[in-house]
Amino acid sequence: LRDGTTGVNSKEAILATARRIAQARGYGGLNFRDIADAVGIKAASIYYHFPSKADLGAAVAQRYWQDAAAELEALSATAATPADALHRYPGIFRKALENDNRMCLASTMAAEYDDLPDAVKTQVRAFADVNVAWLSRTLSATGVADGAHRARAIFAAIAGAQLLARSRADLSLYDDLIAAYRVSGLLPA
Amino acid sequence: LRDGTTGVNSKEAILATARRIAQARGYGGLNFRDIADAVGIKAASIYYHFPSKADLGAAVAQRYWQDAAAELEALSATAATPADALHRYPGIFRKALENDNRMCLASTMAAEYDDLPDAVKTQVRAFADVNVAWLSRTLSATGVADGAHRARAIFAAIAGAQLLARSRADLSLYDDLIAAYRVSGLLPA
DNA sequence: ACCTGAACACCGTTCAAGT
DNA sequence: ACCTGAACACCGTTCAAGT
């Protein structure tokens, strides 16, 4: 306690636990008592850190797209070429499936769109924006024409592949779908 | 009451209401009191027709894929050619968005996969199977090679387009994505 | 055959109270 | 500063009871 980080640690633990649950069960699947149990506090204590479920959801989604943005920057930095970065992009969405058949947070939440508080919707949209912007930039760098439209199409198709593979709990289906996107020409070969 | 259809009417009204809600809010968003209010009965009365929420969810999803199968047959029957049928296929998913920004039931439920009762999962998978089988058949009839893989890719990409367009409540985004799928070669032009 | 009211353990949320 | 127990109206579900 004397290091002064207890509060931050609880807050971070709440965020991490909530993110894990939301990627498996969506916003509606988030529940304060389960989060509190995992963190080791009581449900009422969460309200000290987040004034409502909407605020918690928005904070989780915001952190999610910020982490995604950092991951995409790292991908660009470590890739030999833009084409190499693009080739590795589907691997990011594959990792969620590898991790207990989880899904992109933006997809679990898009499915519940009607029930989402506005603050959560805003952060969910930011995730898509970050991905589409990165894809658009990287596609243009490889000389693909009409990169903006293509970027959205790729993002939507990969989200759909993740959704379908998850509903079968079948990682190899995801790989097959990505391969089919390459064969068809949607993704650069 | 003397026509003996009262029970059937309540049961059908429950199914129709539950389907509408599930396409907007998912399985977790289904709640007995709201359904009962819409139908004009009490929540406890639903249990006379469906022994549990899992059974209701499975019945809704089963009816959903059966209706989809009939719609696809009608599409095949009324299309001038298989290529024409394929061209009109994305319009089926567009209709859900047109209808109060709703989504394919299989997508809202895939997002909640971890929480779904097994009986519901089975019916959700059947919906994807029906669509992929129809696409595969129709693609083969137009001479597309590797129709089975292409069929899954198209289904996943269209589900993803619907998911993304819904999260923006933007029907024109759906049209743009379908157009981009055609330009890229994923969908036959 | 079909429906209901009342009850159960569970949810998000509030609040006064603890340290 | 951070946490808690007890309470609120809400959920799925059960059940005995009504017509």
mmCIF file of C-alpha atoms in Angstrom, chain A residues 1-188:
data_model
loop_
_atom_site.group_PDB
_atom_site.id
_atom_site.type_symbol
_atom_site.label_atom_id
_atom_site.label_comp_id
_atom_site.label_asym_id
_atom_site.label_seq_id
_atom_site.Cartn_x
_atom_site.Cartn_y
_atom_site.Cartn_z
ATOM 1 C CA LEU A 1 0.000 0.000 0.000
ATOM 2 C CA ARG A 2 2.828 2.376 0.718
ATOM 3 C CA ASP A 3 3.911 2.436 -2.930
ATOM 4 C CA GLY A 4 0.700 4.279 -3.744
ATOM 5 C CA THR A 5 -0.208 2.026 -6.678
ATOM 6 C CA THR A 6 -3.012 0.025 -5.122
ATOM 7 C CA GLY A 7 -5.771 2.070 -6.678
ATOM 8 C CA VAL A 8 -4.187 2.029 -10.083
ATOM 9 C CA ASN A 9 -3.666 -1.706 -9.833
ATOM 10 C CA SER A 10 -7.316 -2.369 -9.032
ATOM 11 C CA LYS A 11 -8.388 -0.081 -11.842
ATOM 12 C CA GLU A 12 -6.065 -1.772 -14.298
ATOM 13 C CA ALA A 13 -7.140 -5.203 -13.091
ATOM 14 C CA ILE A 14 -10.781 -4.243 -13.603
ATOM 15 C CA LEU A 15 -10.025 -3.015 -17.127
ATOM 16 C CA ALA A 16 -8.077 -6.142 -18.045
ATOM 17 C CA THR A 17 -10.688 -8.511 -16.651
ATOM 18 C CA ALA A 18 -13.559 -6.617 -18.260
ATOM 19 C CA ARG A 19 -11.805 -6.642 -21.604
ATOM 20 C CA ARG A 20 -11.256 -10.382 -21.455
ATOM 21 C CA ILE A 21 -14.920 -10.994 -20.614
ATOM 22 C CA ALA A 22 -16.217 -8.528 -23.221
ATOM 23 C CA GLN A 23 -14.188 -10.232 -25.947
ATOM 24 C CA ALA A 24 -15.903 -13.500 -25.073
ATOM 25 C CA ARG A 25 -19.410 -12.387 -24.063
ATOM 26 C CA GLY A 26 -19.881 -8.825 -25.295
ATOM 27 C CA TYR A 27 -21.011 -5.784 -23.378
ATOM 28 C CA GLY A 28 -24.161 -7.479 -22.101
ATOM 29 C CA GLY A 29 -22.040 -10.352 -20.794
ATOM 30 C CA LEU A 30 -20.060 -8.007 -18.568
ATOM 31 C CA ASN A 31 -21.195 -8.274 -14.974
ATOM 32 C CA PHE A 32 -19.902 -6.456 -11.942
ATOM 33 C CA ARG A 33 -19.966 -9.370 -9.545
ATOM 34 C CA ASP A 34 -17.842 -11.620 -11.786
ATOM 35 C CA ILE A 35 -15.360 -8.828 -12.477
ATOM 36 C CA ALA A 36 -15.152 -8.035 -8.778
ATOM 37 C CA ASP A 37 -14.568 -11.703 -7.910
ATOM 38 C CA ALA A 38 -11.719 -11.948 -10.428
ATOM 39 C CA VAL A 39 -10.106 -8.757 -9.127
ATOM 40 C CA GLY A 40 -10.655 -9.646 -5.473
ATOM 41 C CA ILE A 41 -12.943 -6.795 -4.452
ATOM 42 C CA LYS A 42 -16.707 -6.339 -4.132
ATOM 43 C CA ALA A 43 -19.058 -5.281 -6.922
ATOM 44 C CA ALA A 44 -19.856 -1.965 -5.256
ATOM 45 C CA SER A 45 -16.140 -1.098 -5.194
ATOM 46 C CA ILE A 46 -15.976 -0.948 -8.979
ATOM 47 C CA TYR A 47 -18.056 2.221 -8.780
ATOM 48 C CA TYR A 48 -15.197 3.959 -7.062
ATOM 49 C CA HIS A 49 -13.147 3.578 -10.269
ATOM 50 C CA PHE A 50 -15.919 3.745 -12.889
ATOM 51 C CA PRO A 51 -19.157 5.659 -12.277
ATOM 52 C CA SER A 52 -21.309 3.267 -14.337
ATOM 53 C CA LYS A 53 -21.225 0.208 -16.563
ATOM 54 C CA ALA A 54 -21.335 2.551 -19.571
ATOM 55 C CA ASP A 55 -18.168 4.299 -18.388
ATOM 56 C CA LEU A 56 -16.433 1.002 -17.739
ATOM 57 C CA GLY A 57 -17.449 -0.242 -21.193
ATOM 58 C CA ALA A 58 -16.236 2.941 -22.847
ATOM 59 C CA ALA A 59 -12.914 2.766 -20.973
ATOM 60 C CA VAL A 60 -12.451 -0.866 -22.014
ATOM 61 C CA ALA A 61 -13.207 -0.083 -25.661
ATOM 62 C CA GLN A 62 -10.979 2.992 -25.629
ATOM 63 C CA ARG A 63 -8.041 1.071 -24.217
ATOM 64 C CA TYR A 64 -8.739 -1.618 -26.767
ATOM 65 C CA TRP A 65 -8.369 0.628 -29.806
ATOM 66 C CA GLN A 66 -5.366 2.396 -28.281
ATOM 67 C CA ASP A 67 -3.633 -0.950 -27.844
ATOM 68 C CA ALA A 68 -4.601 -1.887 -31.394
ATOM 69 C CA ALA A 69 -3.129 1.330 -32.745
ATOM 70 C CA ALA A 70 0.146 0.597 -30.958
ATOM 71 C CA GLU A 71 0.173 -2.949 -32.282
ATOM 72 C CA LEU A 72 -0.335 -1.729 -35.852
ATOM 73 C CA GLU A 73 2.515 0.767 -35.472
ATOM 74 C CA ALA A 74 4.728 -2.047 -34.242
ATOM 75 C CA LEU A 75 3.695 -4.159 -37.197
ATOM 76 C CA SER A 76 4.636 -1.394 -39.612
ATOM 77 C CA ALA A 77 7.929 -0.867 -37.822
ATOM 78 C CA THR A 78 8.984 -4.520 -37.862
ATOM 79 C CA ALA A 79 7.725 -5.441 -41.325
ATOM 80 C CA ALA A 80 10.301 -5.574 -44.116
ATOM 81 C CA THR A 81 7.913 -3.896 -46.565
ATOM 82 C CA PRO A 82 4.327 -2.591 -46.563
ATOM 83 C CA ALA A 83 3.372 -5.747 -48.468
ATOM 84 C CA ASP A 84 4.863 -7.829 -45.658
ATOM 85 C CA ALA A 85 2.920 -5.807 -43.074
ATOM 86 C CA LEU A 86 -0.308 -6.422 -44.993
ATOM 87 C CA HIS A 87 0.451 -10.097 -45.196
ATOM 88 C CA ARG A 88 0.800 -10.292 -41.439
ATOM 89 C CA TYR A 89 -2.283 -8.196 -40.670
ATOM 90 C CA PRO A 90 -4.777 -11.119 -40.511
ATOM 91 C CA GLY A 91 -2.561 -12.667 -37.850
ATOM 92 C CA ILE A 92 -3.685 -9.973 -35.415
ATOM 93 C CA PHE A 93 -7.292 -11.146 -35.612
ATOM 94 C CA ARG A 94 -6.159 -14.759 -35.537
ATOM 95 C CA LYS A 95 -4.629 -14.211 -32.111
ATOM 96 C CA ALA A 96 -8.016 -13.456 -30.549
ATOM 97 C CA LEU A 97 -9.338 -16.803 -31.787
ATOM 98 C CA GLU A 98 -6.215 -18.561 -30.527
ATOM 99 C CA ASN A 99 -6.904 -17.029 -27.126
ATOM 100 C CA ASP A 100 -9.864 -19.179 -26.023
ATOM 101 C CA ASN A 101 -11.890 -18.490 -29.178
ATOM 102 C CA ARG A 102 -12.261 -14.840 -28.331
ATOM 103 C CA MET A 103 -13.251 -12.193 -30.822
ATOM 104 C CA CYS A 104 -12.462 -8.626 -31.685
ATOM 105 C CA LEU A 105 -14.121 -6.412 -29.090
ATOM 106 C CA ALA A 106 -15.547 -4.188 -31.817
ATOM 107 C CA SER A 107 -17.348 -7.190 -33.336
ATOM 108 C CA THR A 108 -18.885 -8.509 -30.122
ATOM 109 C CA MET A 109 -20.059 -4.976 -29.415
ATOM 110 C CA ALA A 110 -21.267 -4.210 -32.958
ATOM 111 C CA ALA A 111 -23.612 -7.161 -32.570
ATOM 112 C CA GLU A 112 -25.176 -5.450 -29.547
ATOM 113 C CA TYR A 113 -25.227 -2.045 -31.166
ATOM 114 C CA ASP A 114 -28.770 -1.137 -30.095
ATOM 115 C CA ASP A 115 -27.981 -1.674 -26.432
ATOM 116 C CA LEU A 116 -24.674 0.192 -26.342
ATOM 117 C CA PRO A 117 -24.354 3.491 -24.496
ATOM 118 C CA ASP A 118 -23.221 6.283 -26.820
ATOM 119 C CA ALA A 119 -19.838 6.585 -25.114
ATOM 120 C CA VAL A 120 -19.171 2.921 -25.910
ATOM 121 C CA LYS A 121 -20.294 3.271 -29.532
ATOM 122 C CA THR A 122 -17.825 6.110 -29.987
ATOM 123 C CA GLN A 123 -14.893 3.982 -28.859
ATOM 124 C CA VAL A 124 -16.021 0.987 -30.917
ATOM 125 C CA ARG A 125 -16.062 3.186 -34.019
ATOM 126 C CA ALA A 126 -12.578 4.442 -33.183
ATOM 127 C CA PHE A 127 -11.279 0.880 -33.355
ATOM 128 C CA ALA A 128 -12.598 0.429 -36.886
ATOM 129 C CA ASP A 129 -11.243 3.852 -37.866
ATOM 130 C CA VAL A 130 -7.759 3.006 -36.628
ATOM 131 C CA ASN A 131 -7.709 -0.258 -38.549
ATOM 132 C CA VAL A 132 -9.118 1.157 -41.768
ATOM 133 C CA ALA A 133 -6.706 4.107 -41.649
ATOM 134 C CA TRP A 134 -3.737 1.786 -41.187
ATOM 135 C CA LEU A 135 -4.880 -0.528 -43.978
ATOM 136 C CA SER A 136 -5.523 2.393 -46.294
ATOM 137 C CA ARG A 137 -2.078 3.845 -45.678
ATOM 138 C CA THR A 138 -0.345 0.504 -46.057
ATOM 139 C CA LEU A 139 -2.263 -0.440 -49.184
ATOM 140 C CA SER A 140 -1.378 2.871 -50.791
ATOM 141 C CA ALA A 141 2.271 2.262 -49.942
ATOM 142 C CA THR A 142 2.132 -0.980 -51.936
ATOM 143 C CA GLY A 143 0.616 0.821 -54.877
ATOM 144 C CA VAL A 144 -2.915 -0.531 -54.595
ATOM 145 C CA ALA A 145 -5.386 1.776 -56.304
ATOM 146 C CA ASP A 146 -8.478 2.967 -54.429
ATOM 147 C CA GLY A 147 -6.878 2.058 -51.100
ATOM 148 C CA ALA A 148 -9.603 3.659 -48.979
ATOM 149 C CA HIS A 149 -12.414 1.522 -50.330
ATOM 150 C CA ARG A 150 -10.262 -1.571 -50.392
ATOM 151 C CA ALA A 151 -9.209 -0.967 -46.771
ATOM 152 C CA ARG A 152 -12.800 -0.997 -45.516
ATOM 153 C CA ALA A 153 -13.585 -4.095 -47.543
ATOM 154 C CA ILE A 154 -10.605 -5.951 -46.097
ATOM 155 C CA PHE A 155 -11.436 -4.913 -42.541
ATOM 156 C CA ALA A 156 -15.072 -6.006 -42.905
ATOM 157 C CA ALA A 157 -14.141 -9.304 -44.549
ATOM 158 C CA ILE A 158 -11.600 -10.184 -41.870
ATOM 159 C CA ALA A 159 -14.072 -9.349 -39.117
ATOM 160 C CA GLY A 160 -16.568 -11.620 -40.859
ATOM 161 C CA ALA A 161 -14.018 -14.424 -41.135
ATOM 162 C CA GLN A 162 -13.329 -14.138 -37.424
ATOM 163 C CA LEU A 163 -17.056 -14.178 -36.667
ATOM 164 C CA LEU A 164 -17.685 -17.302 -38.743
ATOM 165 C CA ALA A 165 -14.618 -19.160 -37.470
ATOM 166 C CA ARG A 166 -15.597 -18.352 -33.910
ATOM 167 C CA SER A 167 -19.102 -19.708 -34.372
ATOM 168 C CA ARG A 168 -17.476 -23.022 -35.337
ATOM 169 C CA ALA A 169 -14.668 -22.726 -32.818
ATOM 170 C CA ASP A 170 -12.488 -23.656 -35.801
ATOM 171 C CA LEU A 171 -9.181 -21.860 -36.223
ATOM 172 C CA SER A 172 -8.387 -23.651 -39.474
ATOM 173 C CA LEU A 173 -11.589 -22.225 -40.946
ATOM 174 C CA TYR A 174 -10.200 -18.743 -40.315
ATOM 175 C CA ASP A 175 -7.011 -19.656 -42.165
ATOM 176 C CA ASP A 176 -9.028 -21.095 -45.055
ATOM 177 C CA LEU A 177 -11.097 -17.923 -45.321
ATOM 178 C CA ILE A 178 -8.023 -15.689 -45.367
ATOM 179 C CA ALA A 179 -6.511 -17.936 -48.020
ATOM 180 C CA ALA A 180 -9.703 -17.674 -50.068
ATOM 181 C CA TYR A 181 -9.602 -13.870 -49.766
ATOM 182 C CA ARG A 182 -6.095 -13.988 -51.247
ATOM 183 C CA VAL A 183 -7.085 -16.322 -54.058
ATOM 184 C CA SER A 184 -10.058 -14.131 -54.967
ATOM 185 C CA GLY A 185 -7.936 -11.001 -55.048
ATOM 186 C CA LEU A 186 -9.521 -9.174 -52.089
ATOM 187 C CA LEU A 187 -6.275 -9.502 -50.147
ATOM 188 C CA PRO A 188 -2.938 -8.970 -51.940
#
